[in-house]
Amino acid sequence: MILRGKDAEEDGVITVAKLMANSARTAPKTAGIDDIEIVILTGDEMKQVIKEMERMAEERGKNFLRDAKSCEKATAMVLIGVNGGNPIGLDCGACGFNCAEFKEQKRKMGKDYVGPSCAFKLIDLGIAIGSAVKTAQIHNIDNRIMFRIGTAAKRLGYASSDIVFGIPLTSTGKNPFFDRG
């Protein structure tokens, strides 16, 4: 078998997406409780997310369209989300409640996400995302953390977490996710 240029690069992107999933999964979690969800999208599913972002631009503004356009160059997307409805039990009040009060709150869907969410679950999400993009960076894979991918993927049912972010991936001479014009 001979793999040249684009084929080898695309295989590498998929391999790194899987490594990113491992990095997110093994990232430290508060009290060792793992409520992180990880999904890798390619092909038609990824194209559906891009189309949903384009549709969302009609109601939410041009930044959805801008991000959709840059994602057309992606080989894969990694979705990372968290279910924030399971408070850790520290009674820190960062969510606006103590943990007993939090558990009594009716969780509801906002414009994009379900809340309220335990602040420590949101911290866990940030650490998992940071660990994943660190892995992409180590392997020289173009990437960017995007809120809009997560909201579109959630609308399509590709992720069930309360809060979801997406990370488009590709291998190019210039990162298309930062050339946002």
PDB file of C-alpha atoms in Angstrom:
ATOM      1  CA  MET A   1       0.000   0.000   0.000  1.00  0.00           C
ATOM      2  CA  ILE A   2       1.133   3.519  -0.768  1.00  0.00           C
ATOM      3  CA  LEU A   3      -0.378   6.471   1.040  1.00  0.00           C
ATOM      4  CA  ARG A   4       0.393   9.836  -0.457  1.00  0.00           C
ATOM      5  CA  GLY A   5      -0.179  13.350   0.779  1.00  0.00           C
ATOM      6  CA  LYS A   6      -3.865  13.933   1.459  1.00  0.00           C
ATOM      7  CA  ASP A   7      -4.703  10.258   2.155  1.00  0.00           C
ATOM      8  CA  ALA A   8      -1.909   9.896   4.704  1.00  0.00           C
ATOM      9  CA  GLU A   9      -2.790  13.240   6.287  1.00  0.00           C
ATOM     10  CA  GLU A  10      -6.481  12.366   6.606  1.00  0.00           C
ATOM     11  CA  ASP A  11      -5.614   9.017   8.207  1.00  0.00           C
ATOM     12  CA  GLY A  12      -3.385  10.905  10.628  1.00  0.00           C
ATOM     13  CA  VAL A  13      -6.188  13.308  11.526  1.00  0.00           C
ATOM     14  CA  ILE A  14      -8.544  10.410  12.337  1.00  0.00           C
ATOM     15  CA  THR A  15      -5.854   8.729  14.435  1.00  0.00           C
ATOM     16  CA  VAL A  16      -5.266  11.950  16.364  1.00  0.00           C
ATOM     17  CA  ALA A  17      -9.028  12.415  16.878  1.00  0.00           C
ATOM     18  CA  LYS A  18      -9.035   9.027  18.617  1.00  0.00           C
ATOM     19  CA  LEU A  19      -6.006  10.016  20.693  1.00  0.00           C
ATOM     20  CA  MET A  20      -7.809  13.239  21.631  1.00  0.00           C
ATOM     21  CA  ALA A  21     -10.719  11.128  22.871  1.00  0.00           C
ATOM     22  CA  ASN A  22      -8.283   9.236  25.098  1.00  0.00           C
ATOM     23  CA  SER A  23      -6.799  12.496  26.373  1.00  0.00           C
ATOM     24  CA  ALA A  24     -10.233  13.887  27.233  1.00  0.00           C
ATOM     25  CA  ARG A  25     -11.281  10.644  28.911  1.00  0.00           C
ATOM     26  CA  THR A  26      -8.164  10.370  31.066  1.00  0.00           C
ATOM     27  CA  ALA A  27      -8.046  14.068  32.004  1.00  0.00           C
ATOM     28  CA  PRO A  28      -8.457  14.656  35.748  1.00  0.00           C
ATOM     29  CA  LYS A  29     -12.067  14.865  36.962  1.00  0.00           C
ATOM     30  CA  THR A  30     -13.335  16.320  40.230  1.00  0.00           C
ATOM     31  CA  ALA A  31     -13.682  13.546  42.819  1.00  0.00           C
ATOM     32  CA  GLY A  32     -12.872  11.059  40.055  1.00  0.00           C
ATOM     33  CA  ILE A  33     -16.456  11.255  38.749  1.00  0.00           C
ATOM     34  CA  ASP A  34     -16.498  11.163  34.950  1.00  0.00           C
ATOM     35  CA  ASP A  35     -19.520  12.803  33.313  1.00  0.00           C
ATOM     36  CA  ILE A  36     -17.699  13.639  30.068  1.00  0.00           C
ATOM     37  CA  GLU A  37     -19.097  12.610  26.672  1.00  0.00           C
ATOM     38  CA  ILE A  38     -16.840  12.292  23.612  1.00  0.00           C
ATOM     39  CA  VAL A  39     -17.999  11.820  20.015  1.00  0.00           C
ATOM     40  CA  ILE A  40     -15.974  11.844  16.785  1.00  0.00           C
ATOM     41  CA  LEU A  41     -17.734  12.902  13.583  1.00  0.00           C
ATOM     42  CA  THR A  42     -16.553  12.498   9.991  1.00  0.00           C
ATOM     43  CA  GLY A  43     -18.191  12.324   6.581  1.00  0.00           C
ATOM     44  CA  ASP A  44     -21.937  12.850   6.283  1.00  0.00           C
ATOM     45  CA  GLU A  45     -22.494  13.472   9.998  1.00  0.00           C
ATOM     46  CA  MET A  46     -19.873  16.207  10.000  1.00  0.00           C
ATOM     47  CA  LYS A  47     -21.465  17.734   6.889  1.00  0.00           C
ATOM     48  CA  GLN A  48     -24.834  17.736   8.664  1.00  0.00           C
ATOM     49  CA  VAL A  49     -23.327  19.736  11.535  1.00  0.00           C
ATOM     50  CA  ILE A  50     -21.967  22.268   9.038  1.00  0.00           C
ATOM     51  CA  LYS A  51     -25.400  22.545   7.381  1.00  0.00           C
ATOM     52  CA  GLU A  52     -27.041  23.016  10.775  1.00  0.00           C
ATOM     53  CA  MET A  53     -24.569  25.801  11.588  1.00  0.00           C
ATOM     54  CA  GLU A  54     -25.546  27.461   8.292  1.00  0.00           C
ATOM     55  CA  ARG A  55     -29.240  27.185   9.234  1.00  0.00           C
ATOM     56  CA  MET A  56     -28.528  28.561  12.689  1.00  0.00           C
ATOM     57  CA  ALA A  57     -26.846  31.596  11.096  1.00  0.00           C
ATOM     58  CA  GLU A  58     -30.266  32.699   9.871  1.00  0.00           C
ATOM     59  CA  GLU A  59     -31.537  33.003  13.444  1.00  0.00           C
ATOM     60  CA  ARG A  60     -28.307  33.606  15.351  1.00  0.00           C
ATOM     61  CA  GLY A  61     -26.087  35.704  13.113  1.00  0.00           C
ATOM     62  CA  LYS A  62     -23.166  35.620  10.742  1.00  0.00           C
ATOM     63  CA  ASN A  63     -20.640  34.041  13.124  1.00  0.00           C
ATOM     64  CA  PHE A  64     -22.390  30.690  12.701  1.00  0.00           C
ATOM     65  CA  LEU A  65     -21.943  31.038   8.944  1.00  0.00           C
ATOM     66  CA  ARG A  66     -18.300  32.077   9.310  1.00  0.00           C
ATOM     67  CA  ASP A  67     -17.530  29.045  11.473  1.00  0.00           C
ATOM     68  CA  ALA A  68     -19.487  26.722   9.164  1.00  0.00           C
ATOM     69  CA  LYS A  69     -17.428  27.949   6.218  1.00  0.00           C
ATOM     70  CA  SER A  70     -14.130  27.276   8.012  1.00  0.00           C
ATOM     71  CA  CYS A  71     -15.356  23.815   9.063  1.00  0.00           C
ATOM     72  CA  GLU A  72     -15.836  22.816   5.423  1.00  0.00           C
ATOM     73  CA  LYS A  73     -12.073  22.215   5.409  1.00  0.00           C
ATOM     74  CA  ALA A  74     -12.244  19.823   8.382  1.00  0.00           C
ATOM     75  CA  THR A  75     -11.460  16.125   8.114  1.00  0.00           C
ATOM     76  CA  ALA A  76     -13.107  15.324  11.456  1.00  0.00           C
ATOM     77  CA  MET A  77     -14.770  16.956  14.438  1.00  0.00           C
ATOM     78  CA  VAL A  78     -14.381  15.935  18.052  1.00  0.00           C
ATOM     79  CA  LEU A  79     -17.337  16.756  20.290  1.00  0.00           C
ATOM     80  CA  ILE A  80     -16.700  16.974  24.006  1.00  0.00           C
ATOM     81  CA  GLY A  81     -19.522  17.612  26.434  1.00  0.00           C
ATOM     82  CA  VAL A  82     -20.505  17.203  30.042  1.00  0.00           C
ATOM     83  CA  ASN A  83     -23.627  16.392  31.973  1.00  0.00           C
ATOM     84  CA  GLY A  84     -23.622  19.038  34.678  1.00  0.00           C
ATOM     85  CA  GLY A  85     -26.619  17.905  36.701  1.00  0.00           C
ATOM     86  CA  ASN A  86     -24.670  15.789  39.172  1.00  0.00           C
ATOM     87  CA  PRO A  87     -23.266  18.141  41.851  1.00  0.00           C
ATOM     88  CA  ILE A  88     -19.980  17.132  43.437  1.00  0.00           C
ATOM     89  CA  GLY A  89     -21.122  17.818  47.009  1.00  0.00           C
ATOM     90  CA  LEU A  90     -18.741  20.624  47.945  1.00  0.00           C
ATOM     91  CA  ASP A  91     -21.520  23.169  48.626  1.00  0.00           C
ATOM     92  CA  CYS A  92     -19.314  25.855  47.048  1.00  0.00           C
ATOM     93  CA  GLY A  93     -22.245  27.951  45.780  1.00  0.00           C
ATOM     94  CA  ALA A  94     -20.617  28.764  42.428  1.00  0.00           C
ATOM     95  CA  CYS A  95     -23.773  27.625  40.604  1.00  0.00           C
ATOM     96  CA  GLY A  96     -25.884  29.909  42.788  1.00  0.00           C
ATOM     97  CA  PHE A  97     -27.039  27.159  45.147  1.00  0.00           C
ATOM     98  CA  ASN A  98     -25.711  24.758  47.740  1.00  0.00           C
ATOM     99  CA  CYS A  99     -25.719  21.143  46.531  1.00  0.00           C
ATOM    100  CA  ALA A 100     -29.024  20.252  48.217  1.00  0.00           C
ATOM    101  CA  GLU A 101     -30.709  23.296  46.649  1.00  0.00           C
ATOM    102  CA  PHE A 102     -29.110  22.481  43.296  1.00  0.00           C
ATOM    103  CA  LYS A 103     -30.651  19.006  43.319  1.00  0.00           C
ATOM    104  CA  GLU A 104     -34.092  20.570  43.883  1.00  0.00           C
ATOM    105  CA  GLN A 105     -33.789  22.904  40.892  1.00  0.00           C
ATOM    106  CA  LYS A 106     -35.743  22.119  37.761  1.00  0.00           C
ATOM    107  CA  ARG A 107     -33.130  21.768  35.056  1.00  0.00           C
ATOM    108  CA  LYS A 108     -34.215  23.284  31.768  1.00  0.00           C
ATOM    109  CA  MET A 109     -32.989  23.863  28.262  1.00  0.00           C
ATOM    110  CA  GLY A 110     -31.826  27.388  27.570  1.00  0.00           C
ATOM    111  CA  LYS A 111     -31.061  28.670  24.094  1.00  0.00           C
ATOM    112  CA  ASP A 112     -28.231  26.162  23.673  1.00  0.00           C
ATOM    113  CA  TYR A 113     -27.594  24.275  26.882  1.00  0.00           C
ATOM    114  CA  VAL A 114     -29.300  22.657  29.866  1.00  0.00           C
ATOM    115  CA  GLY A 115     -28.792  24.244  33.269  1.00  0.00           C
ATOM    116  CA  PRO A 116     -28.074  24.909  35.967  1.00  0.00           C
ATOM    117  CA  SER A 117     -24.796  23.004  35.902  1.00  0.00           C
ATOM    118  CA  CYS A 118     -22.373  22.227  38.703  1.00  0.00           C
ATOM    119  CA  ALA A 119     -19.401  24.577  38.329  1.00  0.00           C
ATOM    120  CA  PHE A 120     -16.979  21.724  38.950  1.00  0.00           C
ATOM    121  CA  LYS A 121     -18.483  19.782  36.027  1.00  0.00           C
ATOM    122  CA  LEU A 122     -17.815  22.829  33.832  1.00  0.00           C
ATOM    123  CA  ILE A 123     -14.234  22.893  35.100  1.00  0.00           C
ATOM    124  CA  ASP A 124     -13.942  19.181  34.260  1.00  0.00           C
ATOM    125  CA  LEU A 125     -15.189  19.974  30.744  1.00  0.00           C
ATOM    126  CA  GLY A 126     -12.569  22.687  30.315  1.00  0.00           C
ATOM    127  CA  ILE A 127      -9.787  20.389  31.489  1.00  0.00           C
ATOM    128  CA  ALA A 128     -10.958  17.590  29.158  1.00  0.00           C
ATOM    129  CA  ILE A 129     -11.110  19.967  26.185  1.00  0.00           C
ATOM    130  CA  GLY A 130      -7.695  21.402  27.047  1.00  0.00           C
ATOM    131  CA  SER A 131      -6.207  17.913  27.265  1.00  0.00           C
ATOM    132  CA  ALA A 132      -7.714  17.001  23.885  1.00  0.00           C
ATOM    133  CA  VAL A 133      -6.450  20.077  22.031  1.00  0.00           C
ATOM    134  CA  LYS A 134      -3.039  19.624  23.640  1.00  0.00           C
ATOM    135  CA  THR A 135      -2.914  16.215  21.974  1.00  0.00           C
ATOM    136  CA  ALA A 136      -3.899  17.734  18.621  1.00  0.00           C
ATOM    137  CA  GLN A 137      -1.181  20.368  19.016  1.00  0.00           C
ATOM    138  CA  ILE A 138       1.482  17.814  19.907  1.00  0.00           C
ATOM    139  CA  HIS A 139       0.678  16.003  16.645  1.00  0.00           C
ATOM    140  CA  ASN A 140       0.526  19.214  14.578  1.00  0.00           C
ATOM    141  CA  ILE A 141      -3.169  18.870  13.718  1.00  0.00           C
ATOM    142  CA  ASP A 142      -4.980  22.136  12.940  1.00  0.00           C
ATOM    143  CA  ASN A 143      -7.788  22.688  15.433  1.00  0.00           C
ATOM    144  CA  ARG A 144      -9.885  25.249  17.263  1.00  0.00           C
ATOM    145  CA  ILE A 145     -12.393  24.924  20.101  1.00  0.00           C
ATOM    146  CA  MET A 146     -15.812  26.057  18.824  1.00  0.00           C
ATOM    147  CA  PHE A 147     -19.001  26.701  20.748  1.00  0.00           C
ATOM    148  CA  ARG A 148     -21.088  26.804  17.552  1.00  0.00           C
ATOM    149  CA  ILE A 149     -20.161  23.262  16.475  1.00  0.00           C
ATOM    150  CA  GLY A 150     -21.320  21.981  19.853  1.00  0.00           C
ATOM    151  CA  THR A 151     -24.667  23.748  19.705  1.00  0.00           C
ATOM    152  CA  ALA A 152     -25.356  22.499  16.165  1.00  0.00           C
ATOM    153  CA  ALA A 153     -24.301  18.934  17.019  1.00  0.00           C
ATOM    154  CA  LYS A 154     -26.505  18.988  20.118  1.00  0.00           C
ATOM    155  CA  ARG A 155     -29.492  20.158  18.062  1.00  0.00           C
ATOM    156  CA  LEU A 156     -28.927  17.255  15.669  1.00  0.00           C
ATOM    157  CA  GLY A 157     -28.740  14.755  18.518  1.00  0.00           C
ATOM    158  CA  TYR A 158     -25.118  13.777  17.900  1.00  0.00           C
ATOM    159  CA  ALA A 159     -24.314  14.549  21.541  1.00  0.00           C
ATOM    160  CA  SER A 160     -26.601  14.239  24.536  1.00  0.00           C
ATOM    161  CA  SER A 161     -24.574  16.184  27.091  1.00  0.00           C
ATOM    162  CA  ASP A 162     -25.960  19.312  28.739  1.00  0.00           C
ATOM    163  CA  ILE A 163     -23.101  21.399  27.353  1.00  0.00           C
ATOM    164  CA  VAL A 164     -21.116  20.492  24.222  1.00  0.00           C
ATOM    165  CA  PHE A 165     -18.190  22.063  22.376  1.00  0.00           C
ATOM    166  CA  GLY A 166     -16.746  20.956  19.058  1.00  0.00           C
ATOM    167  CA  ILE A 167     -13.199  20.842  17.761  1.00  0.00           C
ATOM    168  CA  PRO A 168     -12.711  20.734  13.979  1.00  0.00           C
ATOM    169  CA  LEU A 169      -9.542  18.981  12.815  1.00  0.00           C
ATOM    170  CA  THR A 170      -7.516  19.015   9.632  1.00  0.00           C
ATOM    171  CA  SER A 171      -3.943  18.991   8.376  1.00  0.00           C
ATOM    172  CA  THR A 172      -3.120  21.908   6.084  1.00  0.00           C
ATOM    173  CA  GLY A 173      -0.374  24.395   5.367  1.00  0.00           C
ATOM    174  CA  LYS A 174      -2.297  27.079   7.308  1.00  0.00           C
ATOM    175  CA  ASN A 175      -4.888  26.512  10.022  1.00  0.00           C
ATOM    176  CA  PRO A 176      -8.244  27.329   8.329  1.00  0.00           C
ATOM    177  CA  PHE A 177     -10.016  27.625  11.671  1.00  0.00           C
ATOM    178  CA  PHE A 178      -8.087  30.774  12.583  1.00  0.00           C
ATOM    179  CA  ASP A 179      -8.355  32.462   9.185  1.00  0.00           C
ATOM    180  CA  ARG A 180     -11.826  33.735   9.975  1.00  0.00           C
ATOM    181  CA  GLY A 181     -11.934  36.955   7.942  1.00  0.00           C
TER     182      GLY A 181
END
